[in-house]
Coordinates of C-alpha atoms in Angstrom, one line a residue:
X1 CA 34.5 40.7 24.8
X2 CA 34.6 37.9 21.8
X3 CA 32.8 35.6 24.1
X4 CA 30.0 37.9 25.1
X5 CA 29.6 39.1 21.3
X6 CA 29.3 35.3 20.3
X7 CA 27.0 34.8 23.4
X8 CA 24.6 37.6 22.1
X9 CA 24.6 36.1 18.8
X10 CA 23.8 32.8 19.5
X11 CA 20.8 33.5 21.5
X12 CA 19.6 36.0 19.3
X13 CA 19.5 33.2 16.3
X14 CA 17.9 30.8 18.9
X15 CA 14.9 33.3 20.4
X16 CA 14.1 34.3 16.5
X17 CA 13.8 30.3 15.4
X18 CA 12.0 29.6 18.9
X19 CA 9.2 32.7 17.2
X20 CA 9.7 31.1 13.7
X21 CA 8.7 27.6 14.8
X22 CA 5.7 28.4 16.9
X23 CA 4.4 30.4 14.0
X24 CA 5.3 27.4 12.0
X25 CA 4.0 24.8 14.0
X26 CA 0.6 27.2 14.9
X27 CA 0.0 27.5 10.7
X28 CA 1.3 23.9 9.5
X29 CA -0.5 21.5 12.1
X30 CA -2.5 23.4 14.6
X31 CA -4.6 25.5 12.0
X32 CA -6.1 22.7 10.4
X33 CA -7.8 21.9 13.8
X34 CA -9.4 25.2 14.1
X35 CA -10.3 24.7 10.3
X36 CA -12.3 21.1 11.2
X37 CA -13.4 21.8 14.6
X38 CA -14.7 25.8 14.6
X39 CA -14.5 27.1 11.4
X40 CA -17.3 25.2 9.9
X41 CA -19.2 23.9 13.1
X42 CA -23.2 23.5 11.5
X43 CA -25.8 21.4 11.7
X44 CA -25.0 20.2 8.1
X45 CA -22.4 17.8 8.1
X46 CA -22.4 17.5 4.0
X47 CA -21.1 21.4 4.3
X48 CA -18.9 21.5 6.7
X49 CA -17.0 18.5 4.9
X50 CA -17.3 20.1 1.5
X51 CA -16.0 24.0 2.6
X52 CA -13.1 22.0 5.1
X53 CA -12.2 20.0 1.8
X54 CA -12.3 23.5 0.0
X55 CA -9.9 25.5 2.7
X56 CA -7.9 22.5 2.9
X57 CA -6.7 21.4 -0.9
X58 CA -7.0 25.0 -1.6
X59 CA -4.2 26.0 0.8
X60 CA -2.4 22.9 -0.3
X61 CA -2.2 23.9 -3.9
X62 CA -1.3 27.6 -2.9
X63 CA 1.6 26.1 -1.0
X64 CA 2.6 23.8 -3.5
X65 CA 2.7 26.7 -6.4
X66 CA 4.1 29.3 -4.4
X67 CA 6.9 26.7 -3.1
X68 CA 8.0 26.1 -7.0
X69 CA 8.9 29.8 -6.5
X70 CA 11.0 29.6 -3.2
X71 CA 14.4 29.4 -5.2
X72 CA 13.7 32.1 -7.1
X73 CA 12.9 34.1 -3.7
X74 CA 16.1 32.8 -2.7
X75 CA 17.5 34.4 -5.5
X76 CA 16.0 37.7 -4.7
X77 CA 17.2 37.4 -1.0
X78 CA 20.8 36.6 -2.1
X79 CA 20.7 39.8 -4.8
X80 CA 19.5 41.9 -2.4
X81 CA 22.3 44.4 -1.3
X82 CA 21.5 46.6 1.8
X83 CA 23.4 48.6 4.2
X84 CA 22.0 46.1 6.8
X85 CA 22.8 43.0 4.6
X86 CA 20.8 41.1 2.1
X87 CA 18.7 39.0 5.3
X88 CA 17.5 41.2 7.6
X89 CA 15.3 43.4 5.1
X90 CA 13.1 40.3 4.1
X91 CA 13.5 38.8 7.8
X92 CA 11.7 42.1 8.9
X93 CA 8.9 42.3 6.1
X94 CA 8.1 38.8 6.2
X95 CA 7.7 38.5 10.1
X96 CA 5.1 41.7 10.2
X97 CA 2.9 40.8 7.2
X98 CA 2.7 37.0 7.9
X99 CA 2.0 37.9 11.6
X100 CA -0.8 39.7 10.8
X101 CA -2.1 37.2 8.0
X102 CA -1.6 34.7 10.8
X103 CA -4.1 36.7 12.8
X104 CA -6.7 37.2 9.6
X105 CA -6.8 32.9 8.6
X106 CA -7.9 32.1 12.6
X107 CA -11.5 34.2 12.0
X108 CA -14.3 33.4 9.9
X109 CA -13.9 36.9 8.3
X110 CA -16.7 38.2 10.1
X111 CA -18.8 35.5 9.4
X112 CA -18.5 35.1 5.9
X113 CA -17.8 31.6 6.2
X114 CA -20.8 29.9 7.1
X115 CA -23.1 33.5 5.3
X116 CA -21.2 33.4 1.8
X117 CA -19.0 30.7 2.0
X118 CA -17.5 31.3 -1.9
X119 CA -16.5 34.8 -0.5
X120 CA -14.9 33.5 2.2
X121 CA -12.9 31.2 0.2
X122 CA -11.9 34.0 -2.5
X123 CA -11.0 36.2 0.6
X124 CA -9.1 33.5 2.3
X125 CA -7.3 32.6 -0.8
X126 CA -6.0 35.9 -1.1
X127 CA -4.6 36.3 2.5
X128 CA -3.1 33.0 2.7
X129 CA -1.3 33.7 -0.6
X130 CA 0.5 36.8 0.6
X131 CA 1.0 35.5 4.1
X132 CA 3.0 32.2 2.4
X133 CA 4.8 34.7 0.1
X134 CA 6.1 36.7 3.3
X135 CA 6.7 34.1 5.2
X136 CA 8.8 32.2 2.5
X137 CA 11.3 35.4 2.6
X138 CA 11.0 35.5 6.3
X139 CA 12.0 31.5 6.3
X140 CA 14.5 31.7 3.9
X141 CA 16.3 34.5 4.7
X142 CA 16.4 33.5 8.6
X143 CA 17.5 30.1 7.8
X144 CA 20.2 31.2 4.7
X145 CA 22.1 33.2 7.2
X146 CA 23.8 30.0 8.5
X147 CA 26.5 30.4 6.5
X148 CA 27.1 33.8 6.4
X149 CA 27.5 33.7 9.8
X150 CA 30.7 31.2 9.6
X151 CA 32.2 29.4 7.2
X152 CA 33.7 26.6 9.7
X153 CA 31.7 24.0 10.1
X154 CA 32.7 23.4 14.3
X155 CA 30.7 26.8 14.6
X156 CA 28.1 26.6 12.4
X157 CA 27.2 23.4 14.3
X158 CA 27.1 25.4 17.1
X159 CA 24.7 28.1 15.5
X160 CA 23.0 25.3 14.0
X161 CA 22.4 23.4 17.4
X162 CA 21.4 26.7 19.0
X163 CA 19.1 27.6 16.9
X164 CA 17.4 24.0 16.8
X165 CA 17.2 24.4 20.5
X166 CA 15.1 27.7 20.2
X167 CA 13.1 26.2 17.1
X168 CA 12.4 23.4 19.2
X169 CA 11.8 25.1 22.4
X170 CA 9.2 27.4 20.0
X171 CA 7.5 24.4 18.1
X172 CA 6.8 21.8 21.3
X173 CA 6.0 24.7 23.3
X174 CA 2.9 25.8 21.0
X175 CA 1.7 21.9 22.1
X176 CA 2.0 23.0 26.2
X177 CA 0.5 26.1 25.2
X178 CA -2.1 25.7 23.0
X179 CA -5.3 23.6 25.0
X180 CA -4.7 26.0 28.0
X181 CA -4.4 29.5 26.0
X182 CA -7.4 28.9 23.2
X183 CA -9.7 27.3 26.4
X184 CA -8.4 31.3 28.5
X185 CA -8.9 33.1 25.3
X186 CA -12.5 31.5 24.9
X187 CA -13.6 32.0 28.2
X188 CA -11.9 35.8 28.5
X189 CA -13.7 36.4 24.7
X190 CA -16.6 34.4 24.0
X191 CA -17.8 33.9 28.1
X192 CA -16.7 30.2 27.7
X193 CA -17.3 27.7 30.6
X194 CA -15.1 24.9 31.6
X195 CA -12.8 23.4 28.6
X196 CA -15.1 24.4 26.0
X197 CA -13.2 26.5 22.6
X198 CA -14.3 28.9 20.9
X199 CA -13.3 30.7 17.4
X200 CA -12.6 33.6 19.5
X201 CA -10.3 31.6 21.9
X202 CA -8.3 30.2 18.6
X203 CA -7.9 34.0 16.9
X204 CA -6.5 35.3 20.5
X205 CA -4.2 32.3 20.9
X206 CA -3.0 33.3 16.8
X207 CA -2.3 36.7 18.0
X208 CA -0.1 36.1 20.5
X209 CA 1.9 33.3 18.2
X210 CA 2.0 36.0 15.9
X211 CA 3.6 38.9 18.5
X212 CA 6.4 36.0 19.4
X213 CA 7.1 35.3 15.8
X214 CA 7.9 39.3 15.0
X215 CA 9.7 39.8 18.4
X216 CA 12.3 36.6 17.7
X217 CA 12.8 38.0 14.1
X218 CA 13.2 41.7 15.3
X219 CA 15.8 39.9 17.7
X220 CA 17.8 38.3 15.4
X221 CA 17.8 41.6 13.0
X222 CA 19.4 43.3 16.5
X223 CA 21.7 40.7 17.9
X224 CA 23.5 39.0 14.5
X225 CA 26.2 40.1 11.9
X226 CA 27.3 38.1 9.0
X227 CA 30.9 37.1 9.0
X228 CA 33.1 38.7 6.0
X229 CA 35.6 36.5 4.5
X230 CA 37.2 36.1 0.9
X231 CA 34.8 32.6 0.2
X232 CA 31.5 35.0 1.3
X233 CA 32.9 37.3 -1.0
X234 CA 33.2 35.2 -4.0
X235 CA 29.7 35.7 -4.7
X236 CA 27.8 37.5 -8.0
X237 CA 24.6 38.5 -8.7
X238 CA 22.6 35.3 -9.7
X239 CA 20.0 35.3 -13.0
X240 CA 16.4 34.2 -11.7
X241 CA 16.9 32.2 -14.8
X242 CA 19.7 30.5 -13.3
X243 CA 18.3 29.6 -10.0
X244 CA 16.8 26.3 -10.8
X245 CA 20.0 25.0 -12.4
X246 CA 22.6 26.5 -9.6
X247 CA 20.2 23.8 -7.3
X248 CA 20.4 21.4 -10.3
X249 CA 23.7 20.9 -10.5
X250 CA 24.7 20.4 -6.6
X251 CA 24.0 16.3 -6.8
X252 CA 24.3 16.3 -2.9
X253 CA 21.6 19.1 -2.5
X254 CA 19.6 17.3 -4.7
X255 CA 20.1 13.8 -3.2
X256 CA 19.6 14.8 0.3
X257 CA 16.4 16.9 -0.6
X258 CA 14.9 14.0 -2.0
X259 CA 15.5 11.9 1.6
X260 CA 14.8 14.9 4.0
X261 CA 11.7 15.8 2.7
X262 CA 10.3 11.9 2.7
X263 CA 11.1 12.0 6.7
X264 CA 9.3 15.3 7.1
X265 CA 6.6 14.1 4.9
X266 CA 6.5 11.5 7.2
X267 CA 6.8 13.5 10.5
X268 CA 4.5 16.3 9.9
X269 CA 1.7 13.8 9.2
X270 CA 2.2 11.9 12.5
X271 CA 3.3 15.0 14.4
X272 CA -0.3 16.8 12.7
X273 CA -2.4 13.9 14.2
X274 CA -1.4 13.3 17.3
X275 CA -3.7 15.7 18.6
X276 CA -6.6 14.2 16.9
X277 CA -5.2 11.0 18.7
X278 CA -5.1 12.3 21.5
X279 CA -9.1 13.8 21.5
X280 CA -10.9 11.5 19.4
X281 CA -8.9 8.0 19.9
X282 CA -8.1 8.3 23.8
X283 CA -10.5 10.9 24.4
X284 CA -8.1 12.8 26.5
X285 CA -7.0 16.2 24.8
X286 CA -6.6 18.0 28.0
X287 CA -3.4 15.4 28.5
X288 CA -1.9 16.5 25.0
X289 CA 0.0 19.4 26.9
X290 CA 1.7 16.7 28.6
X291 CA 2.9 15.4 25.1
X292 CA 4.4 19.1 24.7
X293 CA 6.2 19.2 28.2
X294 CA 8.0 16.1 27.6
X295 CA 8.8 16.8 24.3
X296 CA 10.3 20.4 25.5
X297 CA 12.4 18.2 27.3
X298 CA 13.8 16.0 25.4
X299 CA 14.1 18.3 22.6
X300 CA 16.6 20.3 25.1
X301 CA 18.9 17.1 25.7
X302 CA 18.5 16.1 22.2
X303 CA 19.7 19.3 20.6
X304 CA 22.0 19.7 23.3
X305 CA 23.8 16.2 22.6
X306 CA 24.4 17.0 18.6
X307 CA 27.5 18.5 19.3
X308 CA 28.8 15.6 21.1
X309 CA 27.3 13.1 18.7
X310 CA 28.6 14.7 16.0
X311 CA 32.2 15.0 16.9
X312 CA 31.8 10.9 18.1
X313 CA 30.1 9.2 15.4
X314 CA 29.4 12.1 12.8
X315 CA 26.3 13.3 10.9
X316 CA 26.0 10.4 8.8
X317 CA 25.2 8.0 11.5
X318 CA 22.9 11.1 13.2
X319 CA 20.7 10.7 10.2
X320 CA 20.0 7.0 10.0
X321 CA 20.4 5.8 13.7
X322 CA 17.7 8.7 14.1
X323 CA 15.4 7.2 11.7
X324 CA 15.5 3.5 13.0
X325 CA 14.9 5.1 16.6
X326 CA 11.8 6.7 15.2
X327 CA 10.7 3.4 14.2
X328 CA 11.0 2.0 16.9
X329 CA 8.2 4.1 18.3
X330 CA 6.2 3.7 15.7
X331 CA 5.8 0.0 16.5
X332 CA 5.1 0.4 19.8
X333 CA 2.8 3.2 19.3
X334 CA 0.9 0.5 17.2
X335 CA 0.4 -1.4 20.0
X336 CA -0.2 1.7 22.6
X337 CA -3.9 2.1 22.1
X338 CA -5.1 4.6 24.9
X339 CA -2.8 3.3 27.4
X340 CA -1.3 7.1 27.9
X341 CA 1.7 6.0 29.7
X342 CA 2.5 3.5 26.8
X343 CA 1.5 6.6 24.5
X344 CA 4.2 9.2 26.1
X345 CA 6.9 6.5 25.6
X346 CA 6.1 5.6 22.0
X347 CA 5.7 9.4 21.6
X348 CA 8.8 10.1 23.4
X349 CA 11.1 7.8 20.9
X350 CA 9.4 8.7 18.1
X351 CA 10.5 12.6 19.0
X352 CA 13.7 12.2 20.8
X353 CA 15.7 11.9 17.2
X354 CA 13.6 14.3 15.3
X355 CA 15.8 17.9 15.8
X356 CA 18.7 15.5 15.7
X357 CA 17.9 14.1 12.0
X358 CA 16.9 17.5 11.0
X359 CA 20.3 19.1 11.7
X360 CA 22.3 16.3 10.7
X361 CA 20.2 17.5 7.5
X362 CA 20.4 21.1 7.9
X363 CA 24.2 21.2 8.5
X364 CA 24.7 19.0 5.4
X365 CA 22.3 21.2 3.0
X366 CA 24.4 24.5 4.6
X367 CA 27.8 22.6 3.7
X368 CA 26.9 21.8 -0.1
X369 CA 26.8 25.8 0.0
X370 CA 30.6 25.5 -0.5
X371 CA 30.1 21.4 -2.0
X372 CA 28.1 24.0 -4.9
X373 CA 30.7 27.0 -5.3
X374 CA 33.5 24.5 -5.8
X375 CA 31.6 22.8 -9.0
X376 CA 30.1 26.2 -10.2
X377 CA 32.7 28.8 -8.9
X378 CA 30.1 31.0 -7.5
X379 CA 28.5 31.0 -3.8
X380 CA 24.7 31.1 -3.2
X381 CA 23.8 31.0 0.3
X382 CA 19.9 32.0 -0.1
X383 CA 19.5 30.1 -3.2
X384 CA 20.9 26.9 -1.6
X385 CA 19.7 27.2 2.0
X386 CA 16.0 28.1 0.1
X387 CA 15.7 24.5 -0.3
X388 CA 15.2 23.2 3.2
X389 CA 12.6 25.2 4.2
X390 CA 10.9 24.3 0.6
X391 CA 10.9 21.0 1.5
X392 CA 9.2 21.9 4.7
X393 CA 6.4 23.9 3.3
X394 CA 6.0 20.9 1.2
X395 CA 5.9 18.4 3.1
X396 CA 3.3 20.4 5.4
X397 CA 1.2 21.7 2.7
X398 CA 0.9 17.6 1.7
X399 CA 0.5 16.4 5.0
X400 CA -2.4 19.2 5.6
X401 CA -4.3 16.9 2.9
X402 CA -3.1 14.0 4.2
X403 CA -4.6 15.1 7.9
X404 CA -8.0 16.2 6.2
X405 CA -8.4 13.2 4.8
X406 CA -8.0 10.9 7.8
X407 CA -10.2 13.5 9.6
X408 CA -13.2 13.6 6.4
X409 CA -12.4 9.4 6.6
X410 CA -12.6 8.6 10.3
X411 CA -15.1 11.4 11.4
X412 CA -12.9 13.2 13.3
X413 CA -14.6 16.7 12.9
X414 CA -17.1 18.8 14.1
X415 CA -18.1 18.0 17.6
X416 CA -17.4 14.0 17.1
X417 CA -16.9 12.3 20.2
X418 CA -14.5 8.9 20.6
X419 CA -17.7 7.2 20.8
X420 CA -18.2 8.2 17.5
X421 CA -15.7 6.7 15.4
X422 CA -16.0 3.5 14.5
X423 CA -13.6 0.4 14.4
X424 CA -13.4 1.0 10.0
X425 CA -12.7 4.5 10.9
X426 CA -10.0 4.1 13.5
X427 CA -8.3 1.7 11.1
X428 CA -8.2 4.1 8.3
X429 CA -6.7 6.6 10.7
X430 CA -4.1 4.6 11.9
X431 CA -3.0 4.2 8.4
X432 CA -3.0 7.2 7.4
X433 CA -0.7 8.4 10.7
X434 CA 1.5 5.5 11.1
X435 CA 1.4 2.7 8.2
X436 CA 1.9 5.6 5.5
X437 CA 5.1 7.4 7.5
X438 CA 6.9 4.0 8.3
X439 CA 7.1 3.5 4.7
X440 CA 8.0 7.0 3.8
X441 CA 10.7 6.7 6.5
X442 CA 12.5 3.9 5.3
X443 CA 12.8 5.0 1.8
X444 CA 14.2 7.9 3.0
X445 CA 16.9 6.3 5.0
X446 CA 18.1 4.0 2.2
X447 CA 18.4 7.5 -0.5
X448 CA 20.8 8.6 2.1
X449 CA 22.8 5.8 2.8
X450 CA 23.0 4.9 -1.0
X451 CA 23.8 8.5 -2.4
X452 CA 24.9 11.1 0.5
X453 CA 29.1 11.7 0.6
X454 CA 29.4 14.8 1.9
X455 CA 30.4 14.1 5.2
X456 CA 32.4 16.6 7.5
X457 CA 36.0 15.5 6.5
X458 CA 34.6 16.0 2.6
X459 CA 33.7 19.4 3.7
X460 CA 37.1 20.7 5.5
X461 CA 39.1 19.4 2.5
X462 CA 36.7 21.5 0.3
X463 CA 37.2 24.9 2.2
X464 CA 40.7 24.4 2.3
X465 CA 41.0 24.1 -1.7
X466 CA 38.6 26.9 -2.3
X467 CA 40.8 29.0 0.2
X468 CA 43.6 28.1 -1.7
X469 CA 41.8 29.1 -4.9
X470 CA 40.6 32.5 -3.9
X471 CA 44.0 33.4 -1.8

């Protein structure tokens, strides 16, 4: 009975992460290509590049000030007392209205775009405020229940893996997805012929990304239950005042948030390209969706080797060995061109070690949860577990300027063809998506190697004095 309660668990934390990182990967990377190809598709060049630059740094400073607030909705998340906990509540709210914000961003707003473009971009402003707001609660709460659901670290690896599996399973499956369902949507809407998209194609692909975002959360509300246990209990009401130094004074939180978010910095930008490579570089876009298939794949075996890797040669070695294998497809991708064998395999190292560095991360960030109550004497799960998905958000809502920018730069917008760019241009581009990243990646690898010591033995030896505390 046990077995089949911890089986229902388990996949209902993986299908809601598989819903929360399509709708992640649809808003952080895939948007920004219906923003430079559809949205502002004239005759006048000058505009377009003006009202893309507008959308773009506009949604990047709404990300980065609403992101300053993510530990204070942490805060509210771990206050929040509910006869269905403190997570599900926000994980409910958050999944309907940034679903249907999702929906809204993919239109022109009826046309306002191109008609009264300083309209659009009040009206946009506002609905891409609300949708981050909701989608922050809906992040962090969904993500902060790691350690409510177990306080041993051999499970929440397990949690931790499964859900990385889903998340993964969600996020490369957007890339097999998305070429086929926006070119369906644009022929089944807009009367569309052959592989030609439409804005119409984009908003029906949105809606369905949307539907699968609320139905993994509404799973995860059904199928988990937080664990009760005298170190979950050891918790008090935290002053928003407080949050910021609760984070402050956790040097391991701190430490590793500094190095995780230079890797996803550095991911996201390269990951948000690719597709741009892919059309206006090889010329081939129709192959992306075989970039997504064999990603699917190995994001399977890589998630489901953590487990083993961990127990052999712990997290530590996870995080950096990852890093140097992403290098090593980096350099060959430099040498790939538009060879699109040579292209899978550079793609395929690069993304191989990419769910295993991020939960090497995650279940380091979920351990200083106890690392934190042992210096402070008080446990905050949301507070804590707000800062990995902050890091995400900002590492996206930089590397959406980042992508812009090498778009604006190489003339990759519009209806540009590969014929179009020009030698100057493609060098600027590869800078941008693999000079820039390599550097941000090895920075991040010595932080971690120079200041990260909470390993797994660190962490048992913490639970077993704070058990012996609270006993």
């Amino acid at each position: 009975m046990k077995k089949l309660k911890d089986i229902k668990q388990y996949s209902s934390y993986a299908f809601g992460a598989f819903g929360h990182d399509a709708f992640y990967a649809t808003l952080s990377t895939y948007f920004m290509m219906f923003v430079t190809s559809q949205l502002f598709d004239t005759k006048n060049a000058a505009f377009n590049s003006k009202m893309i630059a507008y959308v773009t740094y506009m949604m990047m400073i709404i990300r980065i000030v609403e992101i300053a607030f993510d530990p204070l909705i942490g805060g509210v998340v771990d206050n929040t007392r509910t006869r269905w906990g403190k997570f599900k509540p926000w994980l409910l709210a958050g999944s309907i209205v940034s679903s249907v914000g999702l929906a809204m961003i993919f239109t022109n707003f009826g046309g306002l775009a191109t008609s009264s473009p300083y309209l659009y971009l009040v009206l946009f402003a506002i609905v891409f405020l609300i949708l981050d707001i909701f989608y922050s609660f809906k992040d962090i709460s969904f993500w902060s229940m790691l350690p409510a659901l177990s306080v041993d670290s051999e499970k929440r690896t397990k949690f931790g893996a499964i859900a990385r599996f889903g998340s993964t399973l969600g996020a490369q499956g957007v890339i097999i997805v998305i070429v086929p369902m926006v070119v369906f949507f644009s022929q089944v809407f807009s009367g569309s012929h052959g592989s030609q998209q439409t804005s119409a194609g984009w908003f029906g692909f949105a809606v369905v990304i949307g539907l699968v975002s609320f139905l993994g959360a509404l799973a995860t509300i059904l199928g988990t239950k937080e664990e009760k246990s005298a170190i979950r209990e050891n918790t008090e009401k935290v002053r928003l005042r407080d949050v910021f130094s609760v984070i402050g004074k956790n040097d391991q939180l701190m430490w590793l948030s500094l190095s995780y978010f230079l890797f996803a910095f550095s991911y996201v930008i390269t990951n948000s390209l690719l597709l741009y490579y892919f059309r206006y570089v090889m010329g081939r876009a129709a192959a992306f969706s075989t970039v997504g298939v064999i990603t699917a794949i190995l994001g399977i075996i890589s998630v489901a080797l953590f487990p083993t890797l961990v127990a052999l040669i712990r997290r530590r070695a996870i995080y950096l060995g990852g890093i140097a294998m992403m290098m090593v497809g980096y350099i060959l991708f430099l040498f790939a061109g538009s060879n699109l064998v040579v292209v899978l395999i550079a793609v395929g190292l690069f993304f191989f070690p990419y769910p295993l560095v991020f939960l090497a991360a995650l279940m380091t960030i979920t351990d200083s949860v106890e690392y934190g109550q042992l210096k402070s004497g008080t446990r905050n799960e949301s507070v804590t577990l707000a800062v990995r998905p902050l890091l995400d958000k900002l590492a996206g809502a930089f590397a959406n300027g980042v992508v812009v920018t090498a778009a604006i730069h190489a003339g990759m917008t519009g209806n540009a063809k590969p014929s179009d760019i020009t030698s100057a241009g493609l060098l600027q581009f590869k800078m941008y998506m693999f000079f820039i990243p390599m550097i941000l990646l090895i920075i991040s690898a010595l932080i971690f190697m120079a200041k990260i010591k909470l390993t797994e033995a660190k962490h048992a030896e913490i639970v077993t004095e704070l058990e012996k505390k609270l006993d």
